[in-house]
mmCIF file of C-alpha atoms and ligand atoms in Angstrom:
data_model
loop_
_atom_site.group_PDB
_atom_site.id
_atom_site.type_symbol
_atom_site.label_atom_id
_atom_site.label_comp_id
_atom_site.label_asym_id
_atom_site.label_seq_id
_atom_site.Cartn_x
_atom_site.Cartn_y
_atom_site.Cartn_z
ATOM 1 C CA MET A 1 158.517 43.983 155.958
ATOM 2 C CA ARG A 2 155.019 42.999 153.723
ATOM 3 C CA VAL A 3 152.320 42.120 155.712
ATOM 4 C CA TYR A 4 149.230 40.098 153.905
ATOM 5 C CA ALA A 5 146.445 40.845 156.426
ATOM 6 C CA ASP A 6 143.093 40.614 153.419
ATOM 7 C CA ASN A 7 142.249 36.715 153.668
ATOM 8 C CA ALA A 8 138.634 37.951 153.538
ATOM 9 C CA ALA A 9 138.905 39.326 149.622
ATOM 10 C CA THR A 10 141.070 35.994 148.772
ATOM 11 C CA THR A 11 143.329 33.790 150.008
ATOM 12 C CA TYR A 12 146.994 32.817 148.786
ATOM 13 C CA LEU A 13 147.650 29.843 147.022
ATOM 14 C CA SER A 14 148.961 26.962 149.267
ATOM 15 C CA LYS A 15 151.441 24.911 148.657
ATOM 16 C CA THR A 16 150.075 21.518 148.746
ATOM 17 C CA ALA A 17 146.733 22.869 146.122
ATOM 18 C CA MET A 18 149.607 23.844 144.497
ATOM 19 C CA ASP A 19 151.131 20.507 143.377
ATOM 20 C CA VAL A 20 148.095 18.919 143.645
ATOM 21 C CA MET A 21 146.898 21.754 140.669
ATOM 22 C CA VAL A 22 150.105 21.258 138.413
ATOM 23 C CA GLU A 23 149.771 17.603 138.833
ATOM 24 C CA CYS A 24 146.884 17.430 137.618
ATOM 25 C CA LEU A 25 147.416 19.678 135.062
ATOM 26 C CA GLU A 26 150.460 18.036 134.308
ATOM 27 C CA LYS A 27 148.500 13.944 134.089
ATOM 28 C CA PHE A 28 144.782 14.562 134.437
ATOM 29 C CA ASN A 29 143.854 16.152 131.026
ATOM 30 C CA GLY A 30 140.832 13.964 129.580
ATOM 31 C CA ASN A 31 137.903 14.481 129.344
ATOM 32 C CA PRO A 32 135.524 12.835 132.921
ATOM 33 C CA ASN A 33 133.026 12.073 130.878
ATOM 34 C CA SER A 34 134.647 10.231 128.106
ATOM 35 C CA LEU A 35 134.564 6.745 128.459
ATOM 36 C CA HIS A 36 138.176 5.900 127.004
ATOM 37 C CA THR A 37 141.144 5.163 129.624
ATOM 38 C CA ASP A 38 142.574 8.950 129.383
ATOM 39 C CA GLY A 39 138.845 10.010 130.601
ATOM 40 C CA GLN A 40 137.836 7.670 133.218
ATOM 41 C CA LEU A 41 141.566 8.635 135.143
ATOM 42 C CA THR A 42 140.598 12.058 135.420
ATOM 43 C CA GLN A 43 137.143 10.788 136.536
ATOM 44 C CA GLU A 44 138.134 9.099 139.212
ATOM 45 C CA LYS A 45 140.322 12.215 140.386
ATOM 46 C CA LEU A 46 136.654 14.146 140.140
ATOM 47 C CA ASP A 47 135.092 11.391 142.378
ATOM 48 C CA GLU A 48 138.111 11.265 144.774
ATOM 49 C CA SER A 49 137.638 15.430 145.165
ATOM 50 C CA ARG A 50 133.680 14.983 145.493
ATOM 51 C CA GLU A 51 134.484 12.549 148.594
ATOM 52 C CA ILE A 52 137.572 14.800 149.670
ATOM 53 C CA ILE A 53 134.450 17.287 149.807
ATOM 54 C CA ALA A 54 131.669 15.996 151.035
ATOM 55 C CA ASP A 55 133.180 14.922 154.013
ATOM 56 C CA CYS A 56 134.807 18.053 155.729
ATOM 57 C CA ILE A 57 131.432 19.663 155.814
ATOM 58 C CA ASN A 58 130.299 15.622 156.975
ATOM 59 C CA ALA A 59 127.476 15.550 153.444
ATOM 60 C CA LYS A 60 126.074 11.982 154.131
ATOM 61 C CA ASN A 61 126.645 11.849 150.226
ATOM 62 C CA PRO A 62 129.396 12.604 147.945
ATOM 63 C CA ASN A 63 126.676 13.185 144.801
ATOM 64 C CA GLU A 64 125.486 16.152 147.293
ATOM 65 C CA ILE A 65 128.327 18.228 145.956
ATOM 66 C CA TYR A 66 127.778 19.644 142.895
ATOM 67 C CA PHE A 67 131.116 22.006 141.100
ATOM 68 C CA THR A 68 130.733 25.273 140.556
ATOM 69 C CA SER A 69 132.365 28.607 139.330
ATOM 70 C CA GLY A 70 132.802 29.656 142.652
ATOM 71 C CA GLY A 71 130.527 31.070 145.202
ATOM 72 C CA SER A 72 128.584 33.666 143.750
ATOM 73 C CA GLU A 73 127.667 31.227 141.686
ATOM 74 C CA ALA A 74 126.225 28.834 143.834
ATOM 75 C CA ASP A 75 124.602 31.017 145.583
ATOM 76 C CA ASN A 76 122.596 32.222 142.790
ATOM 77 C CA GLN A 77 121.695 28.681 142.133
ATOM 78 C CA ALA A 78 120.942 27.948 146.078
ATOM 79 C CA LEU A 79 117.994 30.877 145.803
ATOM 80 C CA LEU A 80 116.703 30.138 142.336
ATOM 81 C CA SER A 81 116.347 26.555 143.018
ATOM 82 C CA ALA A 82 114.613 27.164 146.309
ATOM 83 C CA ALA A 83 112.442 30.408 144.986
ATOM 84 C CA ARG A 84 110.686 28.807 141.392
ATOM 85 C CA GLY A 85 111.590 24.600 143.046
ATOM 86 C CA LEU A 86 108.773 25.534 145.605
ATOM 87 C CA LYS A 87 106.367 28.170 143.474
ATOM 88 C CA GLY A 88 104.891 26.189 141.894
ATOM 89 C CA LYS A 89 103.666 24.550 145.799
ATOM 90 C CA GLY A 90 102.473 29.405 146.231
ATOM 91 C CA LYS A 91 105.577 29.480 148.559
ATOM 92 C CA LYS A 92 106.335 32.722 147.579
ATOM 93 C CA HIS A 93 108.333 34.713 149.963
ATOM 94 C CA LEU A 94 112.457 34.139 150.956
ATOM 95 C CA ILE A 95 113.726 34.969 154.283
ATOM 96 C CA THR A 96 117.260 36.350 154.762
ATOM 97 C CA LEU A 97 119.387 39.111 156.476
ATOM 98 C CA ASN A 98 120.198 42.287 155.272
ATOM 99 C CA ILE A 99 124.230 42.279 155.817
ATOM 100 C CA GLU A 100 124.885 39.119 152.603
ATOM 101 C CA HIS A 101 127.249 39.731 150.301
ATOM 102 C CA HIS A 102 125.983 41.350 147.165
ATOM 103 C CA ALA A 103 125.674 36.578 145.672
ATOM 104 C CA ILE A 104 122.355 36.925 147.275
ATOM 105 C CA LEU A 105 121.540 40.760 147.898
ATOM 106 C CA HIS A 106 121.171 40.880 143.934
ATOM 107 C CA THR A 107 119.985 37.553 144.060
ATOM 108 C CA MET A 108 116.893 38.147 145.770
ATOM 109 C CA ARG A 109 116.226 41.932 144.319
ATOM 110 C CA LYS A 110 116.051 39.500 140.946
ATOM 111 C CA LEU A 111 113.390 37.641 142.364
ATOM 112 C CA GLU A 112 111.991 39.919 143.844
ATOM 113 C CA GLY A 113 111.587 41.580 140.995
ATOM 114 C CA GLU A 114 110.092 38.203 139.623
ATOM 115 C CA GLY A 115 106.911 38.432 142.306
ATOM 116 C CA PHE A 116 108.585 37.052 144.826
ATOM 117 C CA GLU A 117 108.826 38.823 148.955
ATOM 118 C CA VAL A 118 112.133 38.887 150.676
ATOM 119 C CA THR A 119 111.848 39.765 153.795
ATOM 120 C CA TYR A 120 115.776 41.239 155.392
ATOM 121 C CA LEU A 121 115.817 40.419 158.791
ATOM 122 C CA VAL A 122 118.575 43.478 160.460
ATOM 123 C CA PRO A 123 120.989 41.697 163.051
ATOM 124 C CA GLN A 124 121.842 43.073 166.332
ATOM 125 C CA ALA A 125 124.476 45.871 166.784
ATOM 126 C CA ASN A 126 127.231 43.075 167.307
ATOM 127 C CA GLY A 127 126.265 41.657 163.593
ATOM 128 C CA ILE A 128 124.518 38.240 164.930
ATOM 129 C CA VAL A 129 121.041 37.258 163.826
ATOM 130 C CA SER A 130 118.077 36.866 166.503
ATOM 131 C CA VAL A 131 117.861 33.260 166.308
ATOM 132 C CA GLU A 132 114.016 34.441 167.724
ATOM 133 C CA ASP A 133 113.747 37.167 164.152
ATOM 134 C CA VAL A 134 114.459 34.269 162.468
ATOM 135 C CA LYS A 135 111.419 32.065 163.616
ATOM 136 C CA ASN A 136 109.039 34.871 163.827
ATOM 137 C CA ALA A 137 109.945 35.745 160.064
ATOM 138 C CA ILE A 138 108.964 32.033 158.823
ATOM 139 C CA ARG A 139 105.293 32.088 157.390
ATOM 140 C CA GLU A 140 103.358 29.688 155.852
ATOM 141 C CA ASP A 141 104.740 30.030 152.061
ATOM 142 C CA THR A 142 107.864 30.991 153.312
ATOM 143 C CA ALA A 143 109.943 28.768 150.294
ATOM 144 C CA LEU A 144 113.540 29.370 152.048
ATOM 145 C CA VAL A 145 115.446 30.972 154.281
ATOM 146 C CA SER A 146 119.554 31.878 153.004
ATOM 147 C CA ILE A 147 121.597 33.273 156.239
ATOM 148 C CA MET A 148 125.602 33.855 156.098
ATOM 149 C CA PHE A 149 127.598 31.660 157.776
ATOM 150 C CA ALA A 150 130.113 34.299 158.864
ATOM 151 C CA ASN A 151 130.174 37.286 157.800
ATOM 152 C CA ASN A 152 133.031 38.431 154.925
ATOM 153 C CA GLU A 153 133.006 42.170 156.305
ATOM 154 C CA MET A 154 132.829 42.151 159.888
ATOM 155 C CA GLY A 155 133.434 38.172 160.549
ATOM 156 C CA ALA A 156 130.026 37.941 162.432
ATOM 157 C CA ILE A 157 129.531 33.937 162.886
ATOM 158 C CA GLN A 158 125.804 33.037 163.240
ATOM 159 C CA PRO A 159 123.599 30.768 164.830
ATOM 160 C CA ILE A 160 123.419 28.639 162.262
ATOM 161 C CA ALA A 161 122.455 25.281 164.553
ATOM 162 C CA GLU A 162 119.611 26.146 166.118
ATOM 163 C CA ILE A 163 118.599 28.600 162.767
ATOM 164 C CA GLY A 164 118.682 25.018 161.087
ATOM 165 C CA ALA A 165 116.490 23.591 164.610
ATOM 166 C CA ILE A 166 114.046 25.730 163.054
ATOM 167 C CA CYS A 167 114.232 25.424 159.354
ATOM 168 C CA LYS A 168 113.589 21.945 159.192
ATOM 169 C CA GLU A 169 110.929 21.955 162.559
ATOM 170 C CA LYS A 170 108.538 24.305 160.473
ATOM 171 C CA GLY A 171 109.639 22.675 157.388
ATOM 172 C CA VAL A 172 111.242 25.804 154.980
ATOM 173 C CA LEU A 173 114.975 25.427 153.031
ATOM 174 C CA PHE A 174 117.865 26.465 154.753
ATOM 175 C CA HIS A 175 121.120 27.956 153.029
ATOM 176 C CA THR A 176 123.925 29.299 153.968
ATOM 177 C CA ASP A 177 126.789 31.075 152.348
ATOM 178 C CA ALA A 178 129.623 29.417 154.395
ATOM 179 C CA VAL A 179 132.099 30.978 151.814
ATOM 180 C CA GLN A 180 133.893 32.830 154.990
ATOM 181 C CA ALA A 181 133.489 29.675 157.424
ATOM 182 C CA ALA A 182 134.760 26.615 154.887
ATOM 183 C CA ALA A 183 137.815 25.356 156.413
ATOM 184 C CA HIS A 184 137.797 28.441 158.929
ATOM 185 C CA VAL A 185 135.276 27.318 162.363
ATOM 186 C CA PRO A 186 133.780 23.525 161.330
ATOM 187 C CA ILE A 187 130.861 23.213 159.563
ATOM 188 C CA ASP A 188 128.432 20.016 160.147
ATOM 189 C CA VAL A 189 125.987 20.031 157.056
ATOM 190 C CA GLN A 190 123.624 17.310 158.495
ATOM 191 C CA ALA A 191 124.396 18.790 162.054
ATOM 192 C CA MET A 192 123.141 21.592 161.439
ATOM 193 C CA ASN A 193 120.186 20.631 159.448
ATOM 194 C CA ILE A 194 122.001 22.798 156.109
ATOM 195 C CA ASP A 195 119.779 21.973 153.261
ATOM 196 C CA MET A 196 122.122 24.646 150.591
ATOM 197 C CA LEU A 197 125.389 25.544 150.988
ATOM 198 C CA SER A 198 128.093 27.471 148.758
ATOM 199 C CA MET A 199 131.735 27.048 149.894
ATOM 200 C CA SER A 200 134.667 29.180 147.119
ATOM 201 C CA GLY A 201 138.133 27.574 146.697
ATOM 202 C CA HIS A 202 140.111 30.949 146.751
ATOM 203 C CA LYS A 203 138.429 31.680 150.313
ATOM 204 C CA PHE A 204 140.559 29.138 152.129
ATOM 205 C CA HIS A 205 143.870 29.121 150.084
ATOM 206 C CA GLY A 206 142.462 27.474 146.345
ATOM 207 C CA PRO A 207 142.339 28.481 143.251
ATOM 208 C CA LYS A 208 139.956 31.138 142.334
ATOM 209 C CA GLY A 209 136.866 30.968 139.458
ATOM 210 C CA VAL A 210 135.896 27.275 141.094
ATOM 211 C CA GLY A 211 133.131 26.958 143.975
ATOM 212 C CA VAL A 212 130.917 24.011 145.962
ATOM 213 C CA PHE A 213 127.753 23.958 145.777
ATOM 214 C CA TYR A 214 126.410 21.464 148.978
ATOM 215 C CA ALA A 215 122.589 20.623 148.141
ATOM 216 C CA ARG A 216 120.598 17.662 150.096
ATOM 217 C CA ASN A 217 119.509 15.619 148.212
ATOM 218 C CA GLY A 218 115.889 15.944 147.559
ATOM 219 C CA ILE A 219 116.056 19.471 146.546
ATOM 220 C CA ARG A 220 114.893 20.357 143.418
ATOM 221 C CA LEU A 221 117.840 22.090 141.314
ATOM 222 C CA VAL A 222 117.226 24.344 138.860
ATOM 223 C CA ASN A 223 120.467 25.463 136.461
ATOM 224 C CA VAL A 224 122.545 28.389 136.240
ATOM 225 C CA ILE A 225 124.215 26.993 133.624
ATOM 226 C CA GLU A 226 122.554 25.067 131.264
ATOM 227 C CA GLY A 227 124.567 23.199 128.763
ATOM 228 C CA GLY A 228 125.240 19.431 127.985
ATOM 229 C CA ALA A 229 124.607 17.255 131.804
ATOM 230 C CA GLN A 230 127.417 17.320 133.484
ATOM 231 C CA GLU A 231 127.477 16.864 137.493
ATOM 232 C CA ARG A 232 124.384 14.768 137.126
ATOM 233 C CA GLY A 233 122.287 17.299 135.986
ATOM 234 C CA LYS A 234 122.846 20.330 136.925
ATOM 235 C CA ARG A 235 125.389 22.107 136.239
ATOM 236 C CA ALA A 236 126.305 22.632 132.303
ATOM 237 C CA GLY A 237 129.944 22.932 131.294
ATOM 238 C CA THR A 238 133.348 20.740 130.742
ATOM 239 C CA ILE A 239 134.749 19.886 134.714
ATOM 240 C CA ASN A 240 138.205 21.366 135.411
ATOM 241 C CA VAL A 241 139.307 19.199 137.439
ATOM 242 C CA PRO A 242 142.883 19.966 138.180
ATOM 243 C CA ALA A 243 140.961 23.043 140.149
ATOM 244 C CA ILE A 244 138.799 20.895 141.810
ATOM 245 C CA ALA A 245 141.679 18.802 142.593
ATOM 246 C CA ALA A 246 143.384 21.726 144.195
ATOM 247 C CA MET A 247 140.592 23.366 146.063
ATOM 248 C CA ALA A 248 139.588 19.803 147.775
ATOM 249 C CA ALA A 249 143.267 19.342 148.939
ATOM 250 C CA ALA A 250 143.410 22.869 150.036
ATOM 251 C CA LEU A 251 140.231 22.470 151.933
ATOM 252 C CA LYS A 252 141.394 19.186 153.523
ATOM 253 C CA GLU A 253 144.009 20.780 154.696
ATOM 254 C CA GLY A 254 142.241 23.533 156.479
ATOM 255 C CA CYS A 255 139.345 21.133 158.065
ATOM 256 C CA ASP A 256 142.671 18.164 159.332
ATOM 257 C CA ASN A 257 144.560 21.826 161.152
ATOM 258 C CA MET A 258 141.226 23.346 162.143
ATOM 259 C CA ASP A 259 142.103 23.709 166.129
ATOM 260 C CA LYS A 260 145.750 24.500 165.795
ATOM 261 C CA ASN A 261 144.998 26.940 162.676
ATOM 262 C CA MET A 262 141.864 28.162 164.764
ATOM 263 C CA ALA A 263 143.965 28.469 168.272
ATOM 264 C CA HIS A 264 146.538 30.563 166.875
ATOM 265 C CA VAL A 265 144.577 32.955 164.085
ATOM 266 C CA SER A 266 142.695 33.759 167.354
ATOM 267 C CA ALA A 267 144.821 34.840 169.456
ATOM 268 C CA MET A 268 146.953 37.051 167.013
ATOM 269 C CA ARG A 269 143.221 38.469 166.350
ATOM 270 C CA ASP A 270 142.960 39.399 170.064
ATOM 271 C CA ARG A 271 146.077 40.282 170.479
ATOM 272 C CA LEU A 272 145.732 43.100 167.192
ATOM 273 C CA ILE A 273 142.788 43.776 168.912
ATOM 274 C CA GLU A 274 144.119 44.793 171.710
ATOM 275 C CA LYS A 275 147.077 46.864 170.309
ATOM 276 C CA LEU A 276 144.012 48.766 168.728
ATOM 277 C CA SER A 277 142.058 49.123 171.054
ATOM 278 C CA ASP A 278 144.201 52.162 172.850
ATOM 279 C CA ILE A 279 143.491 54.372 169.903
ATOM 280 C CA PRO A 280 140.579 56.692 171.640
ATOM 281 C CA TYR A 281 137.631 56.914 169.098
ATOM 282 C CA SER A 282 137.903 53.446 167.448
ATOM 283 C CA GLN A 283 135.710 50.594 167.593
ATOM 284 C CA LEU A 284 135.312 46.806 167.216
ATOM 285 C CA ASN A 285 132.659 46.326 164.690
ATOM 286 C CA GLY A 286 130.791 42.958 165.404
ATOM 287 C CA ASP A 287 130.720 40.698 168.258
ATOM 288 C CA PRO A 288 134.192 40.265 169.860
ATOM 289 C CA VAL A 289 133.503 36.835 170.741
ATOM 290 C CA LYS A 290 131.339 34.836 168.291
ATOM 291 C CA ARG A 291 133.139 36.245 164.995
ATOM 292 C CA LEU A 292 136.102 34.244 162.368
ATOM 293 C CA PRO A 293 139.255 33.512 163.681
ATOM 294 C CA GLY A 294 141.715 36.145 161.494
ATOM 295 C CA ASN A 295 138.761 39.370 160.746
ATOM 296 C CA VAL A 296 139.369 42.354 163.186
ATOM 297 C CA ASN A 297 136.772 45.411 161.768
ATOM 298 C CA TYR A 298 137.707 48.120 163.254
ATOM 299 C CA SER A 299 136.218 51.892 162.501
ATOM 300 C CA PHE A 300 138.564 54.904 163.456
ATOM 301 C CA GLU A 301 136.859 58.765 163.921
ATOM 302 C CA GLY A 302 137.605 61.679 161.754
ATOM 303 C CA VAL A 303 139.476 59.613 158.825
ATOM 304 C CA GLU A 304 138.739 57.537 156.055
ATOM 305 C CA GLY A 305 139.323 54.203 155.969
ATOM 306 C CA GLU A 306 140.737 54.503 152.258
ATOM 307 C CA SER A 307 143.333 56.510 153.196
ATOM 308 C CA LEU A 308 144.361 54.434 156.109
ATOM 309 C CA LEU A 309 144.749 51.678 153.274
ATOM 310 C CA LEU A 310 146.418 52.610 150.711
ATOM 311 C CA ALA A 311 148.267 54.865 154.085
ATOM 312 C CA LEU A 312 149.250 51.300 154.808
ATOM 313 C CA ASP A 313 150.042 49.904 151.738
ATOM 314 C CA ASN A 314 153.130 51.547 151.613
ATOM 315 C CA TYR A 315 154.318 50.016 154.530
ATOM 316 C CA GLY A 316 153.192 46.760 153.335
ATOM 317 C CA ILE A 317 150.441 46.402 155.086
ATOM 318 C CA CYS A 318 147.207 44.708 152.371
ATOM 319 C CA CYS A 319 143.308 45.564 154.461
ATOM 320 C CA SER A 320 140.343 46.967 153.066
ATOM 321 C CA SER A 321 138.740 49.078 154.368
ATOM 322 C CA GLY A 322 134.925 49.511 154.420
ATOM 323 C CA SER A 323 134.046 52.319 152.511
ATOM 324 C CA ALA A 324 133.469 51.247 148.286
ATOM 325 C CA CYS A 325 135.325 54.074 147.218
ATOM 326 C CA THR A 326 137.424 51.953 144.858
ATOM 327 C CA SER A 327 134.904 48.909 143.780
ATOM 328 C CA GLU A 328 131.642 50.212 143.096
ATOM 329 C CA SER A 329 130.370 53.223 145.557
ATOM 330 C CA LEU A 330 131.222 55.876 147.660
ATOM 331 C CA ASP A 331 128.691 54.247 150.049
ATOM 332 C CA PRO A 332 129.888 53.028 153.089
ATOM 333 C CA SER A 333 129.303 49.292 154.080
ATOM 334 C CA HIS A 334 126.247 48.170 153.746
ATOM 335 C CA VAL A 335 127.663 45.631 155.879
ATOM 336 C CA LEU A 336 128.374 48.393 158.602
ATOM 337 C CA THR A 337 125.636 50.734 158.292
ATOM 338 C CA GLY A 338 123.065 47.061 158.290
ATOM 339 C CA ILE A 339 124.270 46.364 161.811
ATOM 340 C CA GLY A 340 123.607 50.175 163.023
ATOM 341 C CA VAL A 341 127.539 51.685 162.485
ATOM 342 C CA PRO A 342 127.220 55.393 162.061
ATOM 343 C CA ILE A 343 127.713 56.538 158.801
ATOM 344 C CA GLU A 344 130.925 58.345 159.852
ATOM 345 C CA ALA A 345 132.761 55.729 161.779
ATOM 346 C CA ALA A 346 131.539 53.090 159.162
ATOM 347 C CA HIS A 347 134.270 54.951 156.468
ATOM 348 C CA GLY A 348 136.683 55.248 159.202
ATOM 349 C CA SER A 349 136.771 51.632 158.982
ATOM 350 C CA LEU A 350 139.737 49.309 157.905
ATOM 351 C CA ARG A 351 139.575 45.136 157.697
ATOM 352 C CA PHE A 352 142.703 43.372 158.539
ATOM 353 C CA SER A 353 141.755 39.299 157.441
ATOM 354 C CA LEU A 354 144.917 37.584 158.780
ATOM 355 C CA GLY A 355 146.131 34.355 157.569
ATOM 356 C CA GLU A 356 147.415 30.884 159.037
ATOM 357 C CA ASP A 357 150.448 31.764 159.379
ATOM 358 C CA ILE A 358 150.310 34.848 160.764
ATOM 359 C CA THR A 359 153.431 35.786 163.250
ATOM 360 C CA GLU A 360 152.979 38.480 166.641
ATOM 361 C CA GLU A 361 155.622 40.594 165.132
ATOM 362 C CA GLU A 362 153.446 40.996 161.641
ATOM 363 C CA VAL A 363 150.738 41.680 164.312
ATOM 364 C CA ASP A 364 152.802 44.104 165.702
ATOM 365 C CA TYR A 365 153.552 45.553 163.316
ATOM 366 C CA ILE A 366 150.225 46.533 161.743
ATOM 367 C CA ALA A 367 149.810 47.589 164.521
ATOM 368 C CA GLU A 368 152.385 50.304 165.252
ATOM 369 C CA LYS A 369 151.671 51.121 161.987
ATOM 370 C CA VAL A 370 147.716 51.679 162.609
ATOM 371 C CA HIS A 371 148.319 54.179 165.362
ATOM 372 C CA LYS A 372 151.330 55.900 163.127
ATOM 373 C CA VAL A 373 148.940 56.479 159.943
ATOM 374 C CA VAL A 374 145.774 57.194 162.497
ATOM 375 C CA GLN A 375 147.354 59.824 164.246
ATOM 376 C CA LEU A 376 148.676 61.204 160.463
ATOM 377 C CA TYR A 377 145.250 61.883 158.671
ATOM 378 C CA ARG A 378 143.618 62.606 161.963
ATOM 379 C CA ASN A 379 145.942 65.812 162.271
ATOM 380 C CA MET A 380 145.484 66.869 158.888
ATOM 381 C CA SER A 381 141.656 66.497 159.154
ATOM 382 C CA PRO A 382 139.177 68.945 158.853
ATOM 383 C CA TYR A 383 137.059 66.941 160.178
ATOM 384 C CA TRP A 384 139.188 65.894 163.084
ATOM 385 C CA GLU A 385 139.287 69.379 163.603
ATOM 386 C CA ASP A 386 135.759 70.313 164.314
ATOM 387 C CA LEU A 387 135.444 66.831 166.705
ATOM 388 C CA GLU A 388 138.880 68.719 168.332
ATOM 389 C CA THR A 389 136.874 71.998 169.082
ATOM 390 C CA GLY A 390 133.400 70.791 169.613
ATOM 391 C CA LYS A 391 132.095 71.711 167.369
ATOM 392 C CA ARG A 392 130.372 68.285 165.710
ATOM 393 C CA GLN A 393 129.795 65.814 167.887
ATOM 394 C CA HIS A 394 131.394 62.336 168.224
ATOM 395 C CA CYS A 395 129.956 59.373 167.490
ATOM 396 C CA ILE A 396 132.096 57.044 168.747
ATOM 397 C CA ALA A 397 132.906 56.998 172.846
ATOM 398 C CA GLU A 398 136.452 57.606 173.880
HETATM 399 C C1 PLP B 401 133.619 35.747 148.707
HETATM 400 C C2 PLP B 401 132.330 35.925 148.520
HETATM 401 C C3 PLP B 401 131.445 35.074 147.788
HETATM 402 C C4 PLP B 401 131.565 34.968 146.405
HETATM 403 O O1 PLP B 401 132.530 33.712 146.067
HETATM 404 P P1 PLP B 401 133.487 33.504 144.587
HETATM 405 O O2 PLP B 401 134.150 32.454 144.742
HETATM 406 O O3 PLP B 401 134.630 35.075 144.777
HETATM 407 O O4 PLP B 401 132.105 34.185 143.399
HETATM 408 C C5 PLP B 401 130.136 35.239 148.217
HETATM 409 N N1 PLP B 401 130.025 34.880 149.522
HETATM 410 C C6 PLP B 401 131.188 35.693 150.824
HETATM 411 C C7 PLP B 401 129.941 35.723 152.026
HETATM 412 C C8 PLP B 401 132.310 35.152 150.302
HETATM 413 O O5 PLP B 401 132.648 36.681 150.580
#
């Protein structure tokens, strides 16, 4: 059996998105900026995509949608726009979370180097920031609050509407990285008072390398990519219409089927959580209820997440671990340690991110194999032996 449970890393292109993409590659090859018929036909496809996307997040006007190369670029543009655009007005303070994606954290670091001051709020143990903390962090010179809609590692969903209301009341710009949320949970930029928002096609069954930067009209934007006058002068470069149209189709598909998908995927998530909960000295990370429908992040004491991941891969299960050895460093996830998960527990964590087509059989298969590999690696682990013999203290309750 093969089970793809790494949808938070990337999703597979949906059939709908692929069909749209192929159709566009065949039929719409003009440059949307050209005045001839070929160009104008492509421009129409682009306008249609912008409308579909605006509609999915309830943006007031399709011209508030800008196309980018992905979520990272949208995050960069949001932060740079707010910071540099408001610096002249004496606003040099920014607020974010310590558990944001690196596209936010690294951009914040860059802005610190330019003289901005950044407050990194620490969420509660369940991964959710206290609205009071956000309110108290806002100062006279705060330019922007950037708080992710949902966390990519442990799935916690932030109180976005409440934070939006506070920012509106205090006259502070509010950006949210909604890359994990878009097409998975409801988003309404007007009702939630979201000024800027980031999305990425490949996190909801669209293509990779394409994303959306939503910015409410009236916000001064700074370019990340300079050049031609595409995207109303705010993002240069010839537009990739097939990828954009496919992304719009994928987003629409996700939004049209949202209720059904949320009910099914969260039931499968809870089934997996339930089945993992009888592994001793293990814990669920992130809020059990206010979390993404497909996210299961679990820590198992005394084992390495990486080893478990590779063992599960041998059983055809694709998931991800909370220790980032393969990617950047040997440090455990900044997200898990950022919400107070002990380092030992963070090292032994796995993230399963379930897709819409996940079945009960697949969930049961994952659970069975996780039980097996955790047992296997614990039996081989000197660290686990120390825990068993009392030489070391457990950090997770039995
Ligand atoms: C994947 C992801 C990004 C980056 O999006 P790309 O399109 O891959 O650049 C940003 N933020 C979050 C929360 C993500 O999960």
